[in-house]
Amino acid sequence: MKLDTRLSLVLHALLHMAGHGRTMTSADLALCMDTNPVVVRRTMAGLRRAGLVRSEKGHGGGWTLGRELAEISLRDVYAALGSPAVFALGNHTESPGCLIERAINDRLDGALREAEALLVARLGELTLADIWSGIADPFMAHQQRRKDHSHDQ
Amino acid sequence: MKLDTRLSLVLHALLHMAGHGRTMTSADLALCMDTNPVVVRRTMAGLRRAGLVRSEKGHGGGWTLGRELAEISLRDVYAALGSPAVFALGNHTESPGCLIERAINDRLDGALREAEALLVARLGELTLADIWSGIADPFMAHQQRRKDHSHDQ
DNA sequence: CAGAATCGTAACTAATAAAGTTACATGAAA
DNA sequence: TTTCATGTAACTTTATTAGTTACGATTCTG
């Protein structure tokens, strides 16, 4: 089944924005993420509505972070996307008349809800700053060199 | 995203088989489950290979349980289906060169693996007998009446 | 003010996988 | 030998994200 990769996509965007340090356009981000600027804008729309990022139109416009990395949990980002369905597994009939099917739905739903609760809790424990701090030193050095160079110009 | 309802479907089939007590054809099951006999056969194929059910061709053939309800956990059934993907959420790029994306994948994968492990563990704790015993008394009585009536004939 | 850069969004296409359907070969019983 | 079943291939349908095209609205620059 085809996966929903929007959470992965916007997390990638947010951390590239943090690494870049300045406004990035949808086209910049699309290049980093090997996708299309419209996909970036469409997917980031929820984050803008939630205040996690800001966007500016017009010449010199683009995307900036709306909060510190440490103040954005993965759960915040997931919620800003509209809390999309976590599971690919589901019930064959959602409100069945059959008592057998209802009993099955109840049990499966129970197990799925537990797993979803654990997942969302874990996402709530992780901030963008946690991920950022885990990124390997070589990359940090690379980013730093890029910043230094751009400041020279 | 469209859901994979095969687990729900075959659990429903197994418990109807248990309730019915005798061989049921794919057409019988398809009626119970409001689907197509070919969908039943296709989906049950994995359960046959795993020994959870048996099938007989030809006149008087059909499906029978291969084990006691108490000896079949939901995890067994899930595994017999080929352990289909649990999550609708996934990584945008599975093996990215970008260090940021790798860090994101690592974190997301970790959280998803934990949630999946919990789900599979819960499925392992539940047997078909557990679900069967939870089905409301009115239905049990209904099934019993049907059995008695068919024995009278 | 003209023009370029940029987002916002609608509308369409592509890709994917389960579900549903049709068709037919195989096998078993009456 | 006919009928009733399963087994399976192949095709259609459906739903959803991803990708693309197009264009309007906005904002900076010269």
JSON list of C-alpha atoms in Angstrom, two decimals, chain B residues 49-136:
[
{"chain": "B", "resi": 49, "resn": "ARG", "atom": "CA", "xyz": [-0.81, -22.53, 3.79]},
{"chain": "B", "resi": 50, "resn": "ALA", "atom": "CA", "xyz": [-0.26, -21.82, 7.50]},
{"chain": "B", "resi": 51, "resn": "GLY", "atom": "CA", "xyz": [-2.49, -24.74, 8.51]},
{"chain": "B", "resi": 52, "resn": "LEU", "atom": "CA", "xyz": [-5.03, -22.55, 10.30]},
{"chain": "B", "resi": 53, "resn": "VAL", "atom": "CA", "xyz": [-7.79, -23.80, 8.00]},
{"chain": "B", "resi": 54, "resn": "ARG", "atom": "CA", "xyz": [-8.28, -26.62, 5.54]},
{"chain": "B", "resi": 55, "resn": "SER", "atom": "CA", "xyz": [-10.12, -26.52, 2.25]},
{"chain": "B", "resi": 56, "resn": "GLU", "atom": "CA", "xyz": [-11.70, -29.33, 0.24]},
{"chain": "B", "resi": 57, "resn": "LYS", "atom": "CA", "xyz": [-12.49, -29.13, -3.42]},
{"chain": "B", "resi": 58, "resn": "GLY", "atom": "CA", "xyz": [-15.50, -30.62, -5.15]},
{"chain": "B", "resi": 59, "resn": "HIS", "atom": "CA", "xyz": [-19.01, -31.46, -4.17]},
{"chain": "B", "resi": 60, "resn": "GLY", "atom": "CA", "xyz": [-19.52, -31.04, -0.42]},
{"chain": "B", "resi": 61, "resn": "GLY", "atom": "CA", "xyz": [-16.22, -29.23, -0.13]},
{"chain": "B", "resi": 62, "resn": "GLY", "atom": "CA", "xyz": [-15.45, -25.93, 1.54]},
{"chain": "B", "resi": 63, "resn": "TRP", "atom": "CA", "xyz": [-13.56, -24.57, 4.51]},
{"chain": "B", "resi": 64, "resn": "THR", "atom": "CA", "xyz": [-12.98, -26.00, 8.00]},
{"chain": "B", "resi": 65, "resn": "LEU", "atom": "CA", "xyz": [-10.89, -24.85, 10.94]},
{"chain": "B", "resi": 66, "resn": "GLY", "atom": "CA", "xyz": [-7.51, -26.53, 11.23]},
{"chain": "B", "resi": 67, "resn": "ARG", "atom": "CA", "xyz": [-7.06, -25.87, 14.95]},
{"chain": "B", "resi": 68, "resn": "GLU", "atom": "CA", "xyz": [-9.08, -25.12, 18.06]},
{"chain": "B", "resi": 69, "resn": "LEU", "atom": "CA", "xyz": [-10.13, -21.49, 18.50]},
{"chain": "B", "resi": 70, "resn": "ALA", "atom": "CA", "xyz": [-8.00, -21.29, 21.64]},
{"chain": "B", "resi": 71, "resn": "GLU", "atom": "CA", "xyz": [-4.96, -22.37, 19.63]},
{"chain": "B", "resi": 72, "resn": "ILE", "atom": "CA", "xyz": [-5.24, -19.55, 17.08]},
{"chain": "B", "resi": 73, "resn": "SER", "atom": "CA", "xyz": [-4.03, -16.10, 18.12]},
{"chain": "B", "resi": 74, "resn": "LEU", "atom": "CA", "xyz": [-4.74, -12.98, 16.11]},
{"chain": "B", "resi": 75, "resn": "ARG", "atom": "CA", "xyz": [-0.99, -12.77, 15.61]},
{"chain": "B", "resi": 76, "resn": "ASP", "atom": "CA", "xyz": [-1.04, -16.21, 13.97]},
{"chain": "B", "resi": 77, "resn": "VAL", "atom": "CA", "xyz": [-3.72, -14.99, 11.59]},
{"chain": "B", "resi": 78, "resn": "TYR", "atom": "CA", "xyz": [-1.85, -11.77, 10.88]},
{"chain": "B", "resi": 79, "resn": "ALA", "atom": "CA", "xyz": [1.33, -13.72, 10.16]},
{"chain": "B", "resi": 80, "resn": "ALA", "atom": "CA", "xyz": [-0.58, -16.14, 7.92]},
{"chain": "B", "resi": 81, "resn": "LEU", "atom": "CA", "xyz": [-1.66, -13.17, 5.80]},
{"chain": "B", "resi": 82, "resn": "GLY", "atom": "CA", "xyz": [2.01, -12.40, 5.27]},
{"chain": "B", "resi": 83, "resn": "SER", "atom": "CA", "xyz": [2.30, -9.77, 8.03]},
{"chain": "B", "resi": 84, "resn": "PRO", "atom": "CA", "xyz": [1.02, -6.93, 5.86]},
{"chain": "B", "resi": 85, "resn": "ALA", "atom": "CA", "xyz": [2.22, -3.38, 6.49]},
{"chain": "B", "resi": 86, "resn": "VAL", "atom": "CA", "xyz": [0.74, -2.00, 9.69]},
{"chain": "B", "resi": 87, "resn": "PHE", "atom": "CA", "xyz": [1.32, 1.68, 9.04]},
{"chain": "B", "resi": 88, "resn": "ALA", "atom": "CA", "xyz": [0.03, 4.15, 6.52]},
{"chain": "B", "resi": 89, "resn": "LEU", "atom": "CA", "xyz": [2.90, 6.46, 7.52]},
{"chain": "B", "resi": 90, "resn": "GLY", "atom": "CA", "xyz": [6.30, 6.10, 5.93]},
{"chain": "B", "resi": 91, "resn": "ASN", "atom": "CA", "xyz": [9.55, 7.74, 4.92]},
{"chain": "B", "resi": 92, "resn": "HIS", "atom": "CA", "xyz": [9.71, 9.99, 1.91]},
{"chain": "B", "resi": 93, "resn": "THR", "atom": "CA", "xyz": [13.04, 8.42, 0.87]},
{"chain": "B", "resi": 94, "resn": "GLU", "atom": "CA", "xyz": [13.98, 5.04, 2.29]},
{"chain": "B", "resi": 95, "resn": "SER", "atom": "CA", "xyz": [17.78, 5.25, 2.01]},
{"chain": "B", "resi": 96, "resn": "PRO", "atom": "CA", "xyz": [18.54, 8.93, 1.70]},
{"chain": "B", "resi": 97, "resn": "GLY", "atom": "CA", "xyz": [21.96, 10.46, 1.19]},
{"chain": "B", "resi": 98, "resn": "CYS", "atom": "CA", "xyz": [20.90, 13.52, 3.19]},
{"chain": "B", "resi": 99, "resn": "LEU", "atom": "CA", "xyz": [22.02, 13.23, 6.83]},
{"chain": "B", "resi": 100, "resn": "ILE", "atom": "CA", "xyz": [19.03, 15.23, 8.03]},
{"chain": "B", "resi": 101, "resn": "GLU", "atom": "CA", "xyz": [16.65, 12.87, 6.33]},
{"chain": "B", "resi": 102, "resn": "ARG", "atom": "CA", "xyz": [18.51, 9.86, 7.71]},
{"chain": "B", "resi": 103, "resn": "ALA", "atom": "CA", "xyz": [18.19, 11.24, 11.23]},
{"chain": "B", "resi": 104, "resn": "ILE", "atom": "CA", "xyz": [14.46, 11.79, 10.72]},
{"chain": "B", "resi": 105, "resn": "ASN", "atom": "CA", "xyz": [13.98, 8.31, 9.30]},
{"chain": "B", "resi": 106, "resn": "ASP", "atom": "CA", "xyz": [15.84, 6.81, 12.26]},
{"chain": "B", "resi": 107, "resn": "ARG", "atom": "CA", "xyz": [13.64, 8.57, 14.79]},
{"chain": "B", "resi": 108, "resn": "LEU", "atom": "CA", "xyz": [10.37, 7.91, 12.99]},
{"chain": "B", "resi": 109, "resn": "ASP", "atom": "CA", "xyz": [11.28, 4.30, 12.34]},
{"chain": "B", "resi": 110, "resn": "GLY", "atom": "CA", "xyz": [12.13, 3.84, 16.01]},
{"chain": "B", "resi": 111, "resn": "ALA", "atom": "CA", "xyz": [8.75, 5.15, 17.15]},
{"chain": "B", "resi": 112, "resn": "LEU", "atom": "CA", "xyz": [6.89, 3.13, 14.52]},
{"chain": "B", "resi": 113, "resn": "ARG", "atom": "CA", "xyz": [8.77, -0.06, 15.40]},
{"chain": "B", "resi": 114, "resn": "GLU", "atom": "CA", "xyz": [7.84, 0.36, 19.05]},
{"chain": "B", "resi": 115, "resn": "ALA", "atom": "CA", "xyz": [4.19, 0.86, 18.20]},
{"chain": "B", "resi": 116, "resn": "GLU", "atom": "CA", "xyz": [4.20, -2.09, 15.84]},
{"chain": "B", "resi": 117, "resn": "ALA", "atom": "CA", "xyz": [5.83, -4.30, 18.45]},
{"chain": "B", "resi": 118, "resn": "LEU", "atom": "CA", "xyz": [3.11, -3.38, 20.93]},
{"chain": "B", "resi": 119, "resn": "LEU", "atom": "CA", "xyz": [0.39, -4.07, 18.40]},
{"chain": "B", "resi": 120, "resn": "VAL", "atom": "CA", "xyz": [1.80, -7.46, 17.43]},
{"chain": "B", "resi": 121, "resn": "ALA", "atom": "CA", "xyz": [2.26, -8.35, 21.10]},
{"chain": "B", "resi": 122, "resn": "ARG", "atom": "CA", "xyz": [-1.39, -7.51, 21.78]},
{"chain": "B", "resi": 123, "resn": "LEU", "atom": "CA", "xyz": [-2.48, -9.60, 18.81]},
{"chain": "B", "resi": 124, "resn": "GLY", "atom": "CA", "xyz": [-0.40, -12.44, 20.23]},
{"chain": "B", "resi": 125, "resn": "GLU", "atom": "CA", "xyz": [-2.25, -12.25, 23.53]},
{"chain": "B", "resi": 126, "resn": "LEU", "atom": "CA", "xyz": [-5.67, -12.56, 21.92]},
{"chain": "B", "resi": 127, "resn": "THR", "atom": "CA", "xyz": [-7.04, -15.86, 20.64]},
{"chain": "B", "resi": 128, "resn": "LEU", "atom": "CA", "xyz": [-10.12, -16.50, 18.57]},
{"chain": "B", "resi": 129, "resn": "ALA", "atom": "CA", "xyz": [-11.55, -18.20, 21.67]},
{"chain": "B", "resi": 130, "resn": "ASP", "atom": "CA", "xyz": [-11.19, -14.91, 23.57]},
{"chain": "B", "resi": 131, "resn": "ILE", "atom": "CA", "xyz": [-13.21, -13.09, 20.96]},
{"chain": "B", "resi": 132, "resn": "TRP", "atom": "CA", "xyz": [-15.75, -15.87, 20.68]},
{"chain": "B", "resi": 133, "resn": "SER", "atom": "CA", "xyz": [-16.36, -15.90, 24.42]},
{"chain": "B", "resi": 134, "resn": "GLY", "atom": "CA", "xyz": [-16.94, -12.15, 24.32]},
{"chain": "B", "resi": 135, "resn": "ILE", "atom": "CA", "xyz": [-19.75, -12.34, 21.82]},
{"chain": "B", "resi": 136, "resn": "ALA", "atom": "CA", "xyz": [-23.10, -11.38, 23.31]}
]
